PDB file of C-alpha atoms in Angstrom:
ATOM      1  CA  MET W1108      48.290 -33.123  13.006  1.00  0.00           C
ATOM      2  CA  TYR W1109      50.691 -35.256  10.902  1.00  0.00           C
ATOM      3  CA  LEU W1110      53.478 -34.784  13.449  1.00  0.00           C
ATOM      4  CA  VAL W1111      51.410 -36.447  16.143  1.00  0.00           C
ATOM      5  CA  ALA W1112      50.440 -39.286  13.804  1.00  0.00           C
ATOM      6  CA  ILE W1113      54.070 -39.914  12.894  1.00  0.00           C
ATOM      7  CA  ALA W1114      55.103 -39.935  16.559  1.00  0.00           C
ATOM      8  CA  TRP W1115      52.305 -42.308  17.403  1.00  0.00           C
ATOM      9  CA  ALA W1116      53.267 -44.622  14.532  1.00  0.00           C
ATOM     10  CA  TYR W1117      56.934 -44.544  15.741  1.00  0.00           C
ATOM     11  CA  VAL W1118      55.871 -45.576  19.283  1.00  0.00           C
ATOM     12  CA  ALA W1119      53.592 -48.303  17.995  1.00  0.00           C
ATOM     13  CA  LEU W1120      56.397 -49.635  15.812  1.00  0.00           C
ATOM     14  CA  MET W1121      58.863 -49.631  18.706  1.00  0.00           C
ATOM     15  CA  MET W1122      56.272 -51.506  20.872  1.00  0.00           C
ATOM     16  CA  ALA W1123      55.843 -54.089  18.175  1.00  0.00           C
ATOM     17  CA  ALA W1124      59.662 -54.443  17.827  1.00  0.00           C
ATOM     18  CA  ALA W1125      59.987 -54.910  21.572  1.00  0.00           C
ATOM     19  CA  GLU W1126      57.292 -57.538  21.500  1.00  0.00           C
ATOM     20  CA  ALA W1127      58.932 -59.412  18.639  1.00  0.00           C
ATOM     21  CA  LEU W1128      62.488 -59.276  20.126  1.00  0.00           C
ATOM     22  CA  SER W1129      61.585 -60.092  23.678  1.00  0.00           C
ATOM     23  CA  PRO W1130      62.240 -63.729  24.865  1.00  0.00           C
ATOM     24  CA  GLN W1131      58.605 -64.325  25.713  1.00  0.00           C
ATOM     25  CA  GLY W1132      57.216 -62.353  22.640  1.00  0.00           C
ATOM     26  CA  THR W1133      56.180 -63.724  19.260  1.00  0.00           C
ATOM     27  CA  LEU W1134      55.904 -62.270  15.795  1.00  0.00           C
ATOM     28  CA  PHE W1135      52.112 -62.807  15.877  1.00  0.00           C
ATOM     29  CA  GLY W1136      52.015 -60.714  19.136  1.00  0.00           C
ATOM     30  CA  ALA W1137      54.099 -58.021  17.424  1.00  0.00           C
ATOM     31  CA  PHE W1138      51.689 -57.923  14.501  1.00  0.00           C
ATOM     32  CA  VAL W1139      48.722 -57.727  16.742  1.00  0.00           C
ATOM     33  CA  THR W1140      50.343 -54.957  18.727  1.00  0.00           C
ATOM     34  CA  LEU W1141      51.159 -53.041  15.570  1.00  0.00           C
ATOM     35  CA  MET W1142      47.598 -53.353  14.203  1.00  0.00           C
ATOM     36  CA  LEU W1143      45.722 -52.624  17.500  1.00  0.00           C
ATOM     37  CA  TYR W1144      47.951 -49.890  18.774  1.00  0.00           C
ATOM     38  CA  GLY W1145      49.147 -48.351  15.555  1.00  0.00           C
ATOM     39  CA  VAL W1146      47.392 -48.922  12.257  1.00  0.00           C
ATOM     40  CA  LEU W1147      43.774 -49.107  13.344  1.00  0.00           C
ATOM     41  CA  PRO W1148      43.732 -46.096  15.698  1.00  0.00           C
ATOM     42  CA  LEU W1149      45.787 -43.944  13.387  1.00  0.00           C
ATOM     43  CA  GLY W1150      43.578 -44.818  10.385  1.00  0.00           C
ATOM     44  CA  LEU W1151      40.432 -44.011  12.333  1.00  0.00           C
ATOM     45  CA  LEU W1152      41.869 -40.796  13.716  1.00  0.00           C
ATOM     46  CA  LEU W1153      43.160 -39.536  10.419  1.00  0.00           C
ATOM     47  CA  TYR W1154      39.810 -40.456   8.715  1.00  0.00           C
ATOM     48  CA  ILE W1155      37.836 -38.574  11.313  1.00  0.00           C
ATOM     49  CA  LEU W1156      40.094 -35.507  11.357  1.00  0.00           C
ATOM     50  CA  GLY W1157      40.250 -35.396   7.580  1.00  0.00           C
ATOM     51  CA  THR W1158      36.431 -35.281   7.198  1.00  0.00           C
ATOM     52  CA  PRO W1159      36.099 -31.438   7.135  1.00  0.00           C
ATOM     53  CA  GLY W1160      38.744 -31.121   4.422  1.00  0.00           C
ATOM     54  CA  ARG W1161      37.080 -33.813   2.286  1.00  0.00           C
ATOM     55  CA  ARG W1162      33.685 -32.113   2.755  1.00  0.00           C
ATOM     56  CA  ARG W1163      35.160 -28.681   1.850  1.00  0.00           C
ATOM     57  CA  ARG W1164      36.845 -30.114  -1.385  1.00  0.00           C
ATOM     58  CA  ARG W1165      33.591 -31.914  -2.368  1.00  0.00           C
ATOM     59  CA  ARG W1166      31.604 -28.632  -1.983  1.00  0.00           C
ATOM     60  CA  ALA W1167      34.132 -26.667  -3.939  1.00  0.00           C
ATOM     61  CA  ALA W1168      34.072 -29.298  -6.722  1.00  0.00           C
ATOM     62  CA  ASP W1169      30.221 -29.266  -6.739  1.00  0.00           C
ATOM     63  CA  ALA W1170      30.122 -25.499  -6.977  1.00  0.00           C
ATOM     64  CA  SER W1171      32.709 -25.469  -9.702  1.00  0.00           C
ATOM     65  CA  ALA W1172      30.756 -28.094 -11.621  1.00  0.00           C
ATOM     66  CA  GLN W1173      27.527 -26.150 -11.318  1.00  0.00           C
ATOM     67  CA  ALA W1174      29.153 -22.893 -12.410  1.00  0.00           C
ATOM     68  CA  ASP W1175      30.665 -24.585 -15.462  1.00  0.00           C
ATOM     69  CA  ALA W1176      27.538 -26.533 -16.407  1.00  0.00           C
ATOM     70  CA  GLY W1177      25.257 -23.610 -17.015  1.00  0.00           C
ATOM     71  CA  GLY W1178      27.702 -21.457 -18.840  1.00  0.00           C
ATOM     72  CA  HIS W1179      26.652 -18.466 -16.736  1.00  0.00           C
ATOM     73  CA  ALA W1180      28.690 -16.381 -14.371  1.00  0.00           C
ATOM     74  CA  ALA W1181      28.550 -17.082 -10.636  1.00  0.00           C
ATOM     75  CA  ALA W1182      25.651 -15.461  -8.715  1.00  0.00           C
ATOM     76  CA  ARG W1183      27.889 -13.617  -6.184  1.00  0.00           C
ATOM     77  CA  PRO W1184      30.446 -10.948  -7.103  1.00  0.00           C
ATOM     78  CA  ALA W1185      33.999 -11.967  -7.656  1.00  0.00           C
ATOM     79  CA  GLU W1186      36.339 -11.824  -4.665  1.00  0.00           C
ATOM     80  CA  GLY W1187      37.872  -8.382  -4.044  1.00  0.00           C
ATOM     81  CA  LEU W1188      35.283  -6.496  -6.104  1.00  0.00           C
ATOM     82  CA  ALA W1189      32.640  -4.252  -4.590  1.00  0.00           C
ATOM     83  CA  PRO W1190      29.006  -5.160  -5.241  1.00  0.00           C
ATOM     84  CA  GLU W1191      27.105  -2.977  -7.635  1.00  0.00           C
ATOM     85  CA  ARG W1192      25.230   0.016  -6.150  1.00  0.00           C
ATOM     86  CA  GLU W1193      21.598   0.495  -6.796  1.00  0.00           C
ATOM     87  CA  GLU W1194      20.339   4.022  -7.915  1.00  0.00           C
ATOM     88  CA  ALA W1195      17.780   5.452  -5.649  1.00  0.00           C
TER      89      ALA W1195
END
């Protein structure tokens, strides 16, 4: 994901440089090009694509806080251990 974002930022930077260095271009046009083709779309894309990771980290932090707050062990068995068998 980050490789595509870096490539997009490079292309937007080159477009802004071409705008600034062209005989008919301006620095303001280069700034607008960089913002509208680079920073704003990349920021939006990275925010949207990062949402599942942020949600996962928040849930893990909440679960950790709840487990620590009560002083009791977690309700489910630890990873890698078999659950207890019930006698019939």
